[in-house]
PDB file of N, CA and C in Angstrom:
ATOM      1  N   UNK A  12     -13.961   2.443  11.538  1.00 63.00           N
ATOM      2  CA  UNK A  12     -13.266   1.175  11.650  1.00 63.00           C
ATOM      3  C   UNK A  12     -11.769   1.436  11.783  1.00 63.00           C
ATOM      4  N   UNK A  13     -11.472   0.766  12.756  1.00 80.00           N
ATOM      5  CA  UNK A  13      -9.879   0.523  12.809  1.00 80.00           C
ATOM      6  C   UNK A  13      -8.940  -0.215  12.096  1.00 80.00           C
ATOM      7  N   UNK A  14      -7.962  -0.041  11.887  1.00 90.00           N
ATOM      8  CA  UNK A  14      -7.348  -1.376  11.087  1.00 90.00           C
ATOM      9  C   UNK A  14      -6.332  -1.036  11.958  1.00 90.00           C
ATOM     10  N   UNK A  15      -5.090  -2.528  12.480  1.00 95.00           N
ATOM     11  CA  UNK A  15      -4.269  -2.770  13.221  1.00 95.00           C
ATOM     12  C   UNK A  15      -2.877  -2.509  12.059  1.00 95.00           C
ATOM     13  N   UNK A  16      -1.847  -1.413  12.981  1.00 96.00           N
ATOM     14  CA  UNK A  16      -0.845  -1.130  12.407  1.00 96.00           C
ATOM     15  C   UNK A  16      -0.419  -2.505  11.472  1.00 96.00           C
ATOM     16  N   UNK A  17      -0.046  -3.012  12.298  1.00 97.00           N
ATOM     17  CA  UNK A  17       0.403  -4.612  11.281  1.00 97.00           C
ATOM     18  C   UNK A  17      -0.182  -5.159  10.258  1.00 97.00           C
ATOM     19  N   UNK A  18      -1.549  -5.037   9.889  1.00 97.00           N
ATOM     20  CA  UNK A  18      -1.672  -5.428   9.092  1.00 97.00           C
ATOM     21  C   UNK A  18      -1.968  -4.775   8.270  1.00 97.00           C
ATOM     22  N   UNK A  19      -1.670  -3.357   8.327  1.00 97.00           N
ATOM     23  CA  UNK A  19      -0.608  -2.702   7.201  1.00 97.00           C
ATOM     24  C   UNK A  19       0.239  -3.062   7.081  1.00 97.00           C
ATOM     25  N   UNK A  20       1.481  -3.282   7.706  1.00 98.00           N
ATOM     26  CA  UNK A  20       2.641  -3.760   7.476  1.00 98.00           C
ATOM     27  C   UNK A  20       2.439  -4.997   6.255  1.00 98.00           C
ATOM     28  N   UNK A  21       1.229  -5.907   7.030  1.00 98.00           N
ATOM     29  CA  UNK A  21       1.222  -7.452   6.154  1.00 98.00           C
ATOM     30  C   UNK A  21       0.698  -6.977   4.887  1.00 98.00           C
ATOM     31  N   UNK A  22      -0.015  -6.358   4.517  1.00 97.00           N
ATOM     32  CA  UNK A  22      -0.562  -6.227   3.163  1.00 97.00           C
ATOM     33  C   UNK A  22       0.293  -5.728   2.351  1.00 97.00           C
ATOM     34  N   UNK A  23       0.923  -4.411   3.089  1.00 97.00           N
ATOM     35  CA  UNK A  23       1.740  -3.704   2.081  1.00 97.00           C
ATOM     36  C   UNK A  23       2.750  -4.942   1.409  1.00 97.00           C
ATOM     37  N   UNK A  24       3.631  -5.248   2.988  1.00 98.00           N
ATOM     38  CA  UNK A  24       4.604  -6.323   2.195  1.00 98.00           C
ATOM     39  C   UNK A  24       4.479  -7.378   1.395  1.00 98.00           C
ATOM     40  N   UNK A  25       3.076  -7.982   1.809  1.00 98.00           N
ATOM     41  CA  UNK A  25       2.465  -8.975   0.335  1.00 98.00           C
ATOM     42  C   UNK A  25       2.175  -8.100  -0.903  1.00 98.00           C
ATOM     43  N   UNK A  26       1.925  -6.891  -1.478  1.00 97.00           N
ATOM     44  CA  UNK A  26       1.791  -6.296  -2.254  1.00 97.00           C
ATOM     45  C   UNK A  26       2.998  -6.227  -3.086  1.00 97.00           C
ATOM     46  N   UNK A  27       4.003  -5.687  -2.095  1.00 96.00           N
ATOM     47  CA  UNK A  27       4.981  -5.718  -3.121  1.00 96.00           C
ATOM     48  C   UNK A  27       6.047  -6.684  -3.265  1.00 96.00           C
ATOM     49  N   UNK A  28       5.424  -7.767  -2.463  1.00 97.00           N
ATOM     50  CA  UNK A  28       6.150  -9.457  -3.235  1.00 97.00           C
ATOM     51  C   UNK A  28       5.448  -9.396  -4.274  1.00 97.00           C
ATOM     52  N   UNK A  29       4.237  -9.582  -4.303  1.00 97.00           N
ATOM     53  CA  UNK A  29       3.368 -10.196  -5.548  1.00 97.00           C
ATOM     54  C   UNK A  29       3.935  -8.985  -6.879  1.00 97.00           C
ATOM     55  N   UNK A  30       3.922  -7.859  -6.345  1.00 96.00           N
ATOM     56  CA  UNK A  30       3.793  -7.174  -7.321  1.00 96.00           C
ATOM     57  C   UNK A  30       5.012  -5.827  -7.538  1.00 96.00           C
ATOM     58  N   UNK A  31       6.168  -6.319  -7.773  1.00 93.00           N
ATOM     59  CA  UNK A  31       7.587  -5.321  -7.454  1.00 93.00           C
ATOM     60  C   UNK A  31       7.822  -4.205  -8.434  1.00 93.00           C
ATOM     61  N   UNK A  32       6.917  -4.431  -9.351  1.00 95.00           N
ATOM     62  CA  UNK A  32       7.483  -3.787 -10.669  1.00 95.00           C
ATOM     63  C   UNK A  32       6.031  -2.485 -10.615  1.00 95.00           C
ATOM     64  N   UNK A  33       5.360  -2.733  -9.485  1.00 95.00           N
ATOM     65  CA  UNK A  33       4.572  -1.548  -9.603  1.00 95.00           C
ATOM     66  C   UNK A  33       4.375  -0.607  -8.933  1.00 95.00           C
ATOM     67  N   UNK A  34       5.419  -0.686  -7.762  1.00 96.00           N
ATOM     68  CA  UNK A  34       5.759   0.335  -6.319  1.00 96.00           C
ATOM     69  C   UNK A  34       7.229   0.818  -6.386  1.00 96.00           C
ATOM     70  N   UNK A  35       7.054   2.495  -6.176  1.00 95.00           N
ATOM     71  CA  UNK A  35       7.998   3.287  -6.689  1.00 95.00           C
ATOM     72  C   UNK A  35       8.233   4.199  -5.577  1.00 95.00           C
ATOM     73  N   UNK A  36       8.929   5.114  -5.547  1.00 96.00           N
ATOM     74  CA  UNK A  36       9.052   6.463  -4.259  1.00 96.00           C
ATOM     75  C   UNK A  36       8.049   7.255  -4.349  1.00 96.00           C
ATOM     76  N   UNK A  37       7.303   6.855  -5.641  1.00 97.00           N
ATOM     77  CA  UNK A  37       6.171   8.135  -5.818  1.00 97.00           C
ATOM     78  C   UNK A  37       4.833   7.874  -5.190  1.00 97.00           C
ATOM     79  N   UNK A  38       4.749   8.471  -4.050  1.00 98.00           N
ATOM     80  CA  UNK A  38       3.187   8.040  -3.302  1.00 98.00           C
ATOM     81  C   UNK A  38       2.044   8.094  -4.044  1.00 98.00           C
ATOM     82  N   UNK A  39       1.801   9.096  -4.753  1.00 98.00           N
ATOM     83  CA  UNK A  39       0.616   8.842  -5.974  1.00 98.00           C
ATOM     84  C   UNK A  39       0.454   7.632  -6.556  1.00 98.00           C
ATOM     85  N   UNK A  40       1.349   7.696  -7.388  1.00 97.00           N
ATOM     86  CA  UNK A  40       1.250   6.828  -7.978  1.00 97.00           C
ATOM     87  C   UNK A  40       1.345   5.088  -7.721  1.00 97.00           C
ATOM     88  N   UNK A  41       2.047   5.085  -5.607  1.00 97.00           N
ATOM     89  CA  UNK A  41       1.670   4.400  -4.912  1.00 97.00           C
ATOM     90  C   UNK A  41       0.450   3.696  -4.515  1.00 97.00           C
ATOM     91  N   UNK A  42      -0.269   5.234  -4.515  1.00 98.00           N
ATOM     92  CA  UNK A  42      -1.882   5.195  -3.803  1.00 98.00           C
ATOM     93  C   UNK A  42      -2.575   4.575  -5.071  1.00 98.00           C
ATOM     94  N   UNK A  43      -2.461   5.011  -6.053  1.00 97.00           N
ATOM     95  CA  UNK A  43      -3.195   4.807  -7.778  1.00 97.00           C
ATOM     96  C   UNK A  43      -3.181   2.760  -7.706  1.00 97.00           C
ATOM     97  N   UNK A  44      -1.778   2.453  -7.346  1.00 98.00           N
ATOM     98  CA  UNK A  44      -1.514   1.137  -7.565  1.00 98.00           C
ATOM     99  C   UNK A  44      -2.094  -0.216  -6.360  1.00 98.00           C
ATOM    100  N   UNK A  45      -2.028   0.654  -5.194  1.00 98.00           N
ATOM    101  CA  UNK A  45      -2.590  -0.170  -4.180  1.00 98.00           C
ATOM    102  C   UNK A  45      -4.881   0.060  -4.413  1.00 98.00           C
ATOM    103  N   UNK A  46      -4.763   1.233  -4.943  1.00 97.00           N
ATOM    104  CA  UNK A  46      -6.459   0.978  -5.582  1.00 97.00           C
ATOM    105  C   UNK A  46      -6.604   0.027  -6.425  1.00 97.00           C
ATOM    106  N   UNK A  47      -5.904  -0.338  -7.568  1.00 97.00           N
ATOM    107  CA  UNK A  47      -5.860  -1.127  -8.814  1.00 97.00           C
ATOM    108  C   UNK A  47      -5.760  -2.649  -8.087  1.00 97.00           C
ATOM    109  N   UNK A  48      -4.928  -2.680  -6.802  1.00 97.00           N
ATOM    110  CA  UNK A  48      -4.514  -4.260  -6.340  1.00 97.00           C
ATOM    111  C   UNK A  48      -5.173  -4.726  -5.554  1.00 97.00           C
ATOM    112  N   UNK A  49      -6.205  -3.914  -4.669  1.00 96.00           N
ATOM    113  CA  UNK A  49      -7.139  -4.298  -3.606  1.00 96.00           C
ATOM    114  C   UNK A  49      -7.935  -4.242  -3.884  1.00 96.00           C
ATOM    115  N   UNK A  50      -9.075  -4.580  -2.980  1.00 96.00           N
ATOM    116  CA  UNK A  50     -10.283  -4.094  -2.672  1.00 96.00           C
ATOM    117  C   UNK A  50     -10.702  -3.172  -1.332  1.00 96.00           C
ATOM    118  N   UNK A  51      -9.759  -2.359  -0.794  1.00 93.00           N
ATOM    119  CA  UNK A  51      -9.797  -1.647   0.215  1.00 93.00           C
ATOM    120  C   UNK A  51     -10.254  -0.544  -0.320  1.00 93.00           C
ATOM    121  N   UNK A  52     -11.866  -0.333   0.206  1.00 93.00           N
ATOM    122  CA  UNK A  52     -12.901   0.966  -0.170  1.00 93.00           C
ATOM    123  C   UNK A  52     -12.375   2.285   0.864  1.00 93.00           C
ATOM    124  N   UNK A  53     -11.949   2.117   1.843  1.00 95.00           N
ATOM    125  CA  UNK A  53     -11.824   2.534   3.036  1.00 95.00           C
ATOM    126  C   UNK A  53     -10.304   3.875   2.336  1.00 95.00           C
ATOM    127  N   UNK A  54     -10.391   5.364   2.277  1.00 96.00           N
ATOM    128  CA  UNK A  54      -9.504   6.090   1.800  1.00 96.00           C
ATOM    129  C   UNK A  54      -8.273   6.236   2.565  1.00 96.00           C
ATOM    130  N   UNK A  55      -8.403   6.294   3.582  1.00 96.00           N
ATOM    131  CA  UNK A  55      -7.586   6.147   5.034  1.00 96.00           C
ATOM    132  C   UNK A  55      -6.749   4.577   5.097  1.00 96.00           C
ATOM    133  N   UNK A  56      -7.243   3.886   4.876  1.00 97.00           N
ATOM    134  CA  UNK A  56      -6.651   2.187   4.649  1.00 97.00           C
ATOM    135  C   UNK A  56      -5.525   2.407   3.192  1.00 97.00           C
ATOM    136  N   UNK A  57      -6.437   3.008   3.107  1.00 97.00           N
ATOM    137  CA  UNK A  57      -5.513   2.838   0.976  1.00 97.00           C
ATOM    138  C   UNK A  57      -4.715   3.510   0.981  1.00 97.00           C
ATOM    139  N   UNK A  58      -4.450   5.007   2.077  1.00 98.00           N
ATOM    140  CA  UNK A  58      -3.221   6.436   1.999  1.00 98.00           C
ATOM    141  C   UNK A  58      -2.181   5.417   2.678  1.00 98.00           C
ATOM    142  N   UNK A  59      -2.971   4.836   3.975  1.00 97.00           N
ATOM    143  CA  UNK A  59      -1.602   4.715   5.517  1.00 97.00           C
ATOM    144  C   UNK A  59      -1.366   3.155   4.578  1.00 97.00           C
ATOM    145  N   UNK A  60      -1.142   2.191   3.326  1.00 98.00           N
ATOM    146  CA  UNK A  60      -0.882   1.289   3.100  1.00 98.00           C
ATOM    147  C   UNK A  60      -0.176   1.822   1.720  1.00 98.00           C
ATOM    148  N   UNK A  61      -0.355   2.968   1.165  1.00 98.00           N
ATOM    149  CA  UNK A  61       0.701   3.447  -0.096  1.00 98.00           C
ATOM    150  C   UNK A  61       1.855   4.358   0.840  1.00 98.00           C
ATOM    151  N   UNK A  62       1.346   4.797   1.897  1.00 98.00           N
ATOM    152  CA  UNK A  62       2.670   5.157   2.636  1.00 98.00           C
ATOM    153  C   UNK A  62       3.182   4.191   3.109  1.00 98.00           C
ATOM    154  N   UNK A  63       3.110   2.821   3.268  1.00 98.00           N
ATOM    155  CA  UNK A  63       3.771   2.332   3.713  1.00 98.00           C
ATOM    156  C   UNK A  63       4.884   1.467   2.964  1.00 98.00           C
ATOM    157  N   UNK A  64       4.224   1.336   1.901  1.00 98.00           N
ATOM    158  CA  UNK A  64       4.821   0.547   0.882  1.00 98.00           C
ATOM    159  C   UNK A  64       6.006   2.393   0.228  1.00 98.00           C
ATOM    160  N   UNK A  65       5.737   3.173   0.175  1.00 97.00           N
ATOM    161  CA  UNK A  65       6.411   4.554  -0.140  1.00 97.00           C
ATOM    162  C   UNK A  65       7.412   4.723   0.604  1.00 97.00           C
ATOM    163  N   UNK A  66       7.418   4.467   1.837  1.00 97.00           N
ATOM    164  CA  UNK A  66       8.735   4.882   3.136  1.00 97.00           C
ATOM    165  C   UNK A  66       9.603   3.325   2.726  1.00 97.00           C
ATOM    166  N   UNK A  67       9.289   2.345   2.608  1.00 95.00           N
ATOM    167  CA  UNK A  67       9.719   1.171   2.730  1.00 95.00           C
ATOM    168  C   UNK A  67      10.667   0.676   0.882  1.00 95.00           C
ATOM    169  N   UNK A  68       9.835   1.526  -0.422  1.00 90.00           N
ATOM    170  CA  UNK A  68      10.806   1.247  -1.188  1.00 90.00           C
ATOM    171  C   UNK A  68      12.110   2.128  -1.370  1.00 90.00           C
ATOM    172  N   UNK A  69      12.738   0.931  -2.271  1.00 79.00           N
ATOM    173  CA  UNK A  69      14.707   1.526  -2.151  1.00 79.00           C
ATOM    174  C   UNK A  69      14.746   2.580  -3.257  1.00 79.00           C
TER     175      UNK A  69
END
């Protein structure tokens, strides 16, 4: 299955509206937090959406 660049973009950035106090520079612990907030089974969905939210915080 494919998933469309963008809506990585959309999830990540709804992730960390809803949730600011739990996305950090640290991709682990990125990846750890976007498992805890979704339901995305898919391992590949869950890496390319904690990297995205990872490149994108300050």
């Amino acid at each position: 299955m494919t998933i469309d660049p963008h809506d990585i973009i959309d999830i990540g950035d709804s992730l960390k509206q809803r949730n600011p106090d739990r996305f950090t520079t640290d991709f682990e612990s990125n990846k750890q937090a976007v498992e805890e907030l979704t339901s995305v089974e898919s391992r590949r969905v869950r890496n390319r959406i904690a990297g995205y939210v990872t490149r994108t915080s300050d």
